[in-house]
Amino acid sequence: MNWDFIVVGSGHNGLACAAYLAKAGASVLVLERSARVGGSCSTSEATLPGFGHNICSVVHTHIPTSPVYRDLELERHGVKYVYPQHLRGTIFPGHESIVMYRDAERMAAELARFSARDARTFRQLVEDYGEFIDSTYLPLMYSPPLPPSVQSAQLERSPEGRTLLQWQASTPVQLLDELFENEAVKVHFLARMTVLGFPPDQFGQGWICLFRILKAEAPICVGGSGQLATGLRRAVEAHGGVVRTDAPVKRILVRGNRAAGVELADGTRIEATRAVVTNVEPKKSFLEMVGEEHLPDAQLMLWPCNIDRGVEPMLRAGFPRVQIVRGSLGNDGEPSTPELRTAFDRATLLLHGSGPSVVRAQDVEGWRRLTGKPYGIYGVTVSGVNDELRDLLSGARFVYCR
C-alpha cells in the first residue's frame, strides 16, 4: 500500500505532525522502531513496580496553551495536566534557596526574604504586565508577528507600553539589573533563561525574560509524559492515520532527488507519494537513512560560539569531515584570525544555526557586509522583531522558525 506521507519516528513532534496531516485528509503512516511511541516523551517504572518515572521529558510548559492541544483535542484523547504550586528552585552556597511559587503573592513573600524592595517590584510587575503576558505575548507565540511599526504604535499609547518597548531591546542581565537589587534574586530569574539556552547578554530578549519572571507554570502530564505521546497517537488514529511500532526504518528511499519511501530493517519497502518526514535526529536521518551519496558534495565549516566542556571531541568524532573555524569579528568588524578570513573568502553560504533567538545576528550582519554572499537562518525562536532584525530576516535566502 502507498501512503501520502510516511513519518519516521514517533516522538511527540512526529506524532503531532502526523495528526495534523491525517486531520487534513492525507493518508499517513508512522513508523517507530521501539515497542512504544513517544521517544524521549516517555514514562516507565524505572525503580519499583507501580512508580512511574518521566525518563527525559518532564515539564510541558507550553503544551496545554498551544494550538496543538486544542486543534487535536488532546484532552478528549486522555491528555490532562496538573499545575504544582511549588515549581522550581535555586540553591545557593550557604544552603539558602529561592523556591518559585505559582501563586504571585507567595512568590513575592519568598523574594522578600532576600529583598523587600525586590518583592515590591515583583508585585508591581504582576500588576502592570501580568495581563500583557496572557493576552498579548502568549498569543504572539502562535501568530504571525505584527509589523514593527504597528506593534510600536500600539505599545506607545501607554507608559507601560513604552517601558515594554525599552525592555524588549534589553539583554536579560540589563533588565534584571534595572528591576532588582539583590544578586540572589537576579541569579534565580536569570537561571530561568540560561537553563533553556538563552544567552544572558543577548540583546532583544527583554520580553522573554519578563515572561520567565512572571509566568512560572510547570504543567505535569497526568499519568506521566508518556501519556502525551499516547494521546497524540490516539489523535493520529482517530483521523485515519496508522502507527506501527517495532518497525525500524533501515533507509529512506531516494529517487530523482526526492524521498519516495522507506525500507524497513526486514527488507519491506513502503512508498510515500508526497513526502517522507523524519522525526529522527539529523545525523542518523541524513548520514545513515538517506545516505551520504544522496547529499550535496559540499565542504562544511563550523564557526562555533563555544565548543568547550567536551563538545569539540564529540563533534570531531561524529563529524570528522567538518572543519572547525576559530575567530570572531573584532571591534573593527573584521575577522580576528586568518582562518576565519579564509572561511569568509571560501564559503558560499552562511547558515545561522538553531537557537533560542538569532543569537549571532551581529555576525550574520558582518557576513552580509563583508562578503555580499547569501545567508540563511534556520531553527530559531523569533519572539519580537525590531527594525534591525526585520532587515536581517528580510535579506535572508530563507528563514525557518521553530
PDB file of C-alpha atoms in Angstrom, residues 58-229:
ATOM      1  CA  VAL A  58       9.234  16.236  32.477  1.00  0.00           C
ATOM      2  CA  VAL A  59       7.626  19.677  32.306  1.00  0.00           C
ATOM      3  CA  HIS A  60       5.449  20.568  29.296  1.00  0.00           C
ATOM      4  CA  THR A  61       5.449  24.342  29.734  1.00  0.00           C
ATOM      5  CA  HIS A  62       3.604  25.346  26.572  1.00  0.00           C
ATOM      6  CA  ILE A  63       1.674  22.212  25.558  1.00  0.00           C
ATOM      7  CA  PRO A  64      -1.615  22.972  27.422  1.00  0.00           C
ATOM      8  CA  THR A  65      -1.818  26.501  25.985  1.00  0.00           C
ATOM      9  CA  SER A  66      -0.673  25.602  22.472  1.00  0.00           C
ATOM     10  CA  PRO A  67      -2.839  25.243  19.356  1.00  0.00           C
ATOM     11  CA  VAL A  68      -1.758  21.579  19.216  1.00  0.00           C
ATOM     12  CA  TYR A  69      -3.630  20.843  22.451  1.00  0.00           C
ATOM     13  CA  ARG A  70      -6.817  22.450  21.150  1.00  0.00           C
ATOM     14  CA  ASP A  71      -6.619  21.529  17.454  1.00  0.00           C
ATOM     15  CA  LEU A  72      -6.010  17.837  18.111  1.00  0.00           C
ATOM     16  CA  GLU A  73      -8.430  17.705  21.078  1.00  0.00           C
ATOM     17  CA  LEU A  74      -5.786  16.092  23.228  1.00  0.00           C
ATOM     18  CA  GLU A  75      -7.849  16.316  26.406  1.00  0.00           C
ATOM     19  CA  ARG A  76     -10.516  14.176  24.719  1.00  0.00           C
ATOM     20  CA  HIS A  77      -7.730  11.702  23.962  1.00  0.00           C
ATOM     21  CA  GLY A  78      -6.721  11.416  27.614  1.00  0.00           C
ATOM     22  CA  VAL A  79      -4.076  14.144  27.953  1.00  0.00           C
ATOM     23  CA  LYS A  80      -4.597  16.224  31.092  1.00  0.00           C
ATOM     24  CA  TYR A  81      -2.293  18.396  33.178  1.00  0.00           C
ATOM     25  CA  VAL A  82      -1.862  19.377  36.802  1.00  0.00           C
ATOM     26  CA  TYR A  83      -0.139  22.556  37.947  1.00  0.00           C
ATOM     27  CA  PRO A  84       2.096  22.164  41.031  1.00  0.00           C
ATOM     28  CA  GLN A  85       2.238  25.082  43.437  1.00  0.00           C
ATOM     29  CA  HIS A  86       5.976  24.597  44.063  1.00  0.00           C
ATOM     30  CA  LEU A  87       7.575  24.856  40.648  1.00  0.00           C
ATOM     31  CA  ARG A  88      11.331  25.210  40.686  1.00  0.00           C
ATOM     32  CA  GLY A  89      14.093  26.310  42.994  1.00  0.00           C
ATOM     33  CA  THR A  90      17.559  27.826  43.019  1.00  0.00           C
ATOM     34  CA  ILE A  91      20.055  26.670  45.652  1.00  0.00           C
ATOM     35  CA  PHE A  92      22.875  28.983  46.675  1.00  0.00           C
ATOM     36  CA  PRO A  93      26.135  28.439  48.603  1.00  0.00           C
ATOM     37  CA  GLY A  94      25.398  28.529  52.312  1.00  0.00           C
ATOM     38  CA  HIS A  95      22.256  26.413  51.803  1.00  0.00           C
ATOM     39  CA  GLU A  96      19.980  29.358  51.046  1.00  0.00           C
ATOM     40  CA  SER A  97      17.400  28.880  48.325  1.00  0.00           C
ATOM     41  CA  ILE A  98      14.622  30.602  46.418  1.00  0.00           C
ATOM     42  CA  VAL A  99      11.564  28.496  45.672  1.00  0.00           C
ATOM     43  CA  MET A 100       9.392  29.550  42.761  1.00  0.00           C
ATOM     44  CA  TYR A 101       5.694  29.517  43.542  1.00  0.00           C
ATOM     45  CA  ARG A 102       2.791  29.567  41.126  1.00  0.00           C
ATOM     46  CA  ASP A 103       0.915  31.995  43.370  1.00  0.00           C
ATOM     47  CA  ALA A 104       2.230  35.525  42.842  1.00  0.00           C
ATOM     48  CA  GLU A 105       1.773  36.618  46.456  1.00  0.00           C
ATOM     49  CA  ARG A 106       3.664  33.606  47.798  1.00  0.00           C
ATOM     50  CA  MET A 107       6.394  34.293  45.251  1.00  0.00           C
ATOM     51  CA  ALA A 108       6.653  37.889  46.446  1.00  0.00           C
ATOM     52  CA  ALA A 109       6.906  36.693  50.051  1.00  0.00           C
ATOM     53  CA  GLU A 110       9.717  34.342  49.038  1.00  0.00           C
ATOM     54  CA  LEU A 111      11.621  37.217  47.409  1.00  0.00           C
ATOM     55  CA  ALA A 112      11.030  39.401  50.482  1.00  0.00           C
ATOM     56  CA  ARG A 113      13.321  37.082  52.463  1.00  0.00           C
ATOM     57  CA  PHE A 114      16.125  38.473  50.303  1.00  0.00           C
ATOM     58  CA  SER A 115      14.898  41.984  49.499  1.00  0.00           C
ATOM     59  CA  ALA A 116      11.731  43.843  50.488  1.00  0.00           C
ATOM     60  CA  ARG A 117      12.264  46.185  47.559  1.00  0.00           C
ATOM     61  CA  ASP A 118      12.520  43.309  45.079  1.00  0.00           C
ATOM     62  CA  ALA A 119       9.314  41.818  46.473  1.00  0.00           C
ATOM     63  CA  ARG A 120       7.529  45.126  45.865  1.00  0.00           C
ATOM     64  CA  THR A 121       8.961  45.271  42.342  1.00  0.00           C
ATOM     65  CA  PHE A 122       7.695  41.764  41.611  1.00  0.00           C
ATOM     66  CA  ARG A 123       4.182  42.628  42.814  1.00  0.00           C
ATOM     67  CA  GLN A 124       4.175  45.743  40.627  1.00  0.00           C
ATOM     68  CA  LEU A 125       5.337  43.767  37.598  1.00  0.00           C
ATOM     69  CA  VAL A 126       2.492  41.300  38.072  1.00  0.00           C
ATOM     70  CA  GLU A 127       0.001  44.147  38.370  1.00  0.00           C
ATOM     71  CA  ASP A 128       1.333  46.076  35.376  1.00  0.00           C
ATOM     72  CA  TYR A 129       2.275  43.310  32.957  1.00  0.00           C
ATOM     73  CA  GLY A 130       0.614  40.050  34.011  1.00  0.00           C
ATOM     74  CA  GLU A 131      -2.329  40.714  31.701  1.00  0.00           C
ATOM     75  CA  PHE A 132       0.020  41.653  28.839  1.00  0.00           C
ATOM     76  CA  ILE A 133       1.731  38.278  29.085  1.00  0.00           C
ATOM     77  CA  ASP A 134      -1.577  36.395  28.975  1.00  0.00           C
ATOM     78  CA  SER A 135      -3.442  38.475  26.396  1.00  0.00           C
ATOM     79  CA  THR A 136      -0.647  39.569  24.052  1.00  0.00           C
ATOM     80  CA  TYR A 137       2.702  37.820  24.494  1.00  0.00           C
ATOM     81  CA  LEU A 138       1.482  34.216  24.636  1.00  0.00           C
ATOM     82  CA  PRO A 139      -0.839  34.547  21.592  1.00  0.00           C
ATOM     83  CA  LEU A 140       2.056  36.082  19.622  1.00  0.00           C
ATOM     84  CA  MET A 141       3.942  32.807  20.011  1.00  0.00           C
ATOM     85  CA  TYR A 142       1.462  31.170  17.638  1.00  0.00           C
ATOM     86  CA  SER A 143       0.622  34.084  15.333  1.00  0.00           C
ATOM     87  CA  PRO A 144       2.429  35.919  12.524  1.00  0.00           C
ATOM     88  CA  PRO A 145       4.397  38.799  14.075  1.00  0.00           C
ATOM     89  CA  LEU A 146       2.935  42.262  13.695  1.00  0.00           C
ATOM     90  CA  PRO A 147       4.889  44.792  11.618  1.00  0.00           C
ATOM     91  CA  PRO A 148       7.235  46.650  13.988  1.00  0.00           C
ATOM     92  CA  SER A 149       5.529  49.971  13.232  1.00  0.00           C
ATOM     93  CA  VAL A 150       2.100  48.617  14.203  1.00  0.00           C
ATOM     94  CA  GLN A 151       3.421  46.894  17.311  1.00  0.00           C
ATOM     95  CA  SER A 152       5.268  50.023  18.421  1.00  0.00           C
ATOM     96  CA  ALA A 153       2.273  52.286  17.776  1.00  0.00           C
ATOM     97  CA  GLN A 154       0.040  50.117  19.948  1.00  0.00           C
ATOM     98  CA  LEU A 155       2.527  49.985  22.812  1.00  0.00           C
ATOM     99  CA  GLU A 156       3.355  53.683  22.711  1.00  0.00           C
ATOM    100  CA  ARG A 157      -0.197  54.535  23.792  1.00  0.00           C
ATOM    101  CA  SER A 158       0.600  53.933  27.486  1.00  0.00           C
ATOM    102  CA  PRO A 159       3.534  54.452  29.857  1.00  0.00           C
ATOM    103  CA  GLU A 160       3.651  50.687  30.500  1.00  0.00           C
ATOM    104  CA  GLY A 161       3.780  50.032  26.760  1.00  0.00           C
ATOM    105  CA  ARG A 162       6.612  52.481  26.262  1.00  0.00           C
ATOM    106  CA  THR A 163       8.536  50.750  29.036  1.00  0.00           C
ATOM    107  CA  LEU A 164       7.937  47.407  27.324  1.00  0.00           C
ATOM    108  CA  LEU A 165       9.409  48.762  24.107  1.00  0.00           C
ATOM    109  CA  GLN A 166      12.525  49.793  26.008  1.00  0.00           C
ATOM    110  CA  TRP A 167      12.776  46.437  27.756  1.00  0.00           C
ATOM    111  CA  GLN A 168      12.335  44.444  24.552  1.00  0.00           C
ATOM    112  CA  ALA A 169      15.682  45.716  23.273  1.00  0.00           C
ATOM    113  CA  SER A 170      17.471  44.802  26.523  1.00  0.00           C
ATOM    114  CA  THR A 171      19.601  41.833  27.418  1.00  0.00           C
ATOM    115  CA  PRO A 172      18.379  39.639  30.310  1.00  0.00           C
ATOM    116  CA  VAL A 173      21.219  40.917  32.505  1.00  0.00           C
ATOM    117  CA  GLN A 174      20.342  44.545  31.748  1.00  0.00           C
ATOM    118  CA  LEU A 175      16.667  44.023  32.535  1.00  0.00           C
ATOM    119  CA  LEU A 176      17.328  42.190  35.785  1.00  0.00           C
ATOM    120  CA  ASP A 177      19.865  44.824  36.874  1.00  0.00           C
ATOM    121  CA  GLU A 178      17.256  47.511  36.215  1.00  0.00           C
ATOM    122  CA  LEU A 179      14.455  45.734  38.067  1.00  0.00           C
ATOM    123  CA  PHE A 180      16.080  44.080  41.069  1.00  0.00           C
ATOM    124  CA  GLU A 181      18.764  44.903  43.630  1.00  0.00           C
ATOM    125  CA  ASN A 182      19.550  41.553  45.253  1.00  0.00           C
ATOM    126  CA  GLU A 183      22.072  39.347  43.442  1.00  0.00           C
ATOM    127  CA  ALA A 184      20.402  36.090  44.510  1.00  0.00           C
ATOM    128  CA  VAL A 185      17.080  37.264  43.099  1.00  0.00           C
ATOM    129  CA  LYS A 186      18.784  38.199  39.822  1.00  0.00           C
ATOM    130  CA  VAL A 187      20.539  34.831  39.599  1.00  0.00           C
ATOM    131  CA  HIS A 188      17.288  32.995  40.302  1.00  0.00           C
ATOM    132  CA  PHE A 189      15.444  34.655  37.426  1.00  0.00           C
ATOM    133  CA  LEU A 190      18.466  34.594  35.107  1.00  0.00           C
ATOM    134  CA  ALA A 191      18.732  30.832  35.601  1.00  0.00           C
ATOM    135  CA  ARG A 192      15.228  30.531  34.137  1.00  0.00           C
ATOM    136  CA  MET A 193      16.691  31.941  30.915  1.00  0.00           C
ATOM    137  CA  THR A 194      20.063  30.223  30.732  1.00  0.00           C
ATOM    138  CA  VAL A 195      18.684  26.748  31.501  1.00  0.00           C
ATOM    139  CA  LEU A 196      16.817  26.974  28.181  1.00  0.00           C
ATOM    140  CA  GLY A 197      19.865  28.201  26.272  1.00  0.00           C
ATOM    141  CA  PHE A 198      19.081  31.923  26.186  1.00  0.00           C
ATOM    142  CA  PRO A 199      22.338  33.912  26.330  1.00  0.00           C
ATOM    143  CA  PRO A 200      22.352  36.316  29.298  1.00  0.00           C
ATOM    144  CA  ASP A 201      23.988  39.082  27.263  1.00  0.00           C
ATOM    145  CA  GLN A 202      21.900  38.809  24.074  1.00  0.00           C
ATOM    146  CA  PHE A 203      20.027  41.966  23.090  1.00  0.00           C
ATOM    147  CA  GLY A 204      16.346  41.720  22.192  1.00  0.00           C
ATOM    148  CA  GLN A 205      15.464  39.194  24.920  1.00  0.00           C
ATOM    149  CA  GLY A 206      13.648  41.573  27.274  1.00  0.00           C
ATOM    150  CA  TRP A 207      10.124  40.238  26.767  1.00  0.00           C
ATOM    151  CA  ILE A 208      11.258  36.628  27.046  1.00  0.00           C
ATOM    152  CA  CYS A 209      12.993  37.483  30.321  1.00  0.00           C
ATOM    153  CA  LEU A 210       9.863  39.244  31.600  1.00  0.00           C
ATOM    154  CA  PHE A 211       7.809  36.186  30.656  1.00  0.00           C
ATOM    155  CA  ARG A 212      10.199  33.914  32.563  1.00  0.00           C
ATOM    156  CA  ILE A 213       9.898  36.187  35.611  1.00  0.00           C
ATOM    157  CA  LEU A 214       6.108  36.383  35.654  1.00  0.00           C
ATOM    158  CA  LYS A 215       4.963  33.032  34.246  1.00  0.00           C
ATOM    159  CA  ALA A 216       6.143  30.189  36.407  1.00  0.00           C
ATOM    160  CA  GLU A 217       3.886  27.442  35.130  1.00  0.00           C
ATOM    161  CA  ALA A 218       5.266  23.905  35.191  1.00  0.00           C
ATOM    162  CA  PRO A 219       2.411  21.687  33.959  1.00  0.00           C
ATOM    163  CA  ILE A 220       2.899  17.980  34.609  1.00  0.00           C
ATOM    164  CA  CYS A 221       1.092  15.443  32.443  1.00  0.00           C
ATOM    165  CA  VAL A 222      -1.264  13.241  34.466  1.00  0.00           C
ATOM    166  CA  GLY A 223      -0.031   9.666  34.210  1.00  0.00           C
ATOM    167  CA  GLY A 224       3.421  10.781  33.099  1.00  0.00           C
ATOM    168  CA  SER A 225       4.881  12.348  29.975  1.00  0.00           C
ATOM    169  CA  GLY A 226       4.239   9.140  28.078  1.00  0.00           C
ATOM    170  CA  GLN A 227       0.545   9.925  28.287  1.00  0.00           C
ATOM    171  CA  LEU A 228       1.089  12.885  25.948  1.00  0.00           C
ATOM    172  CA  ALA A 229       2.567  10.523  23.352  1.00  0.00           C
TER     173      ALA A 229
END
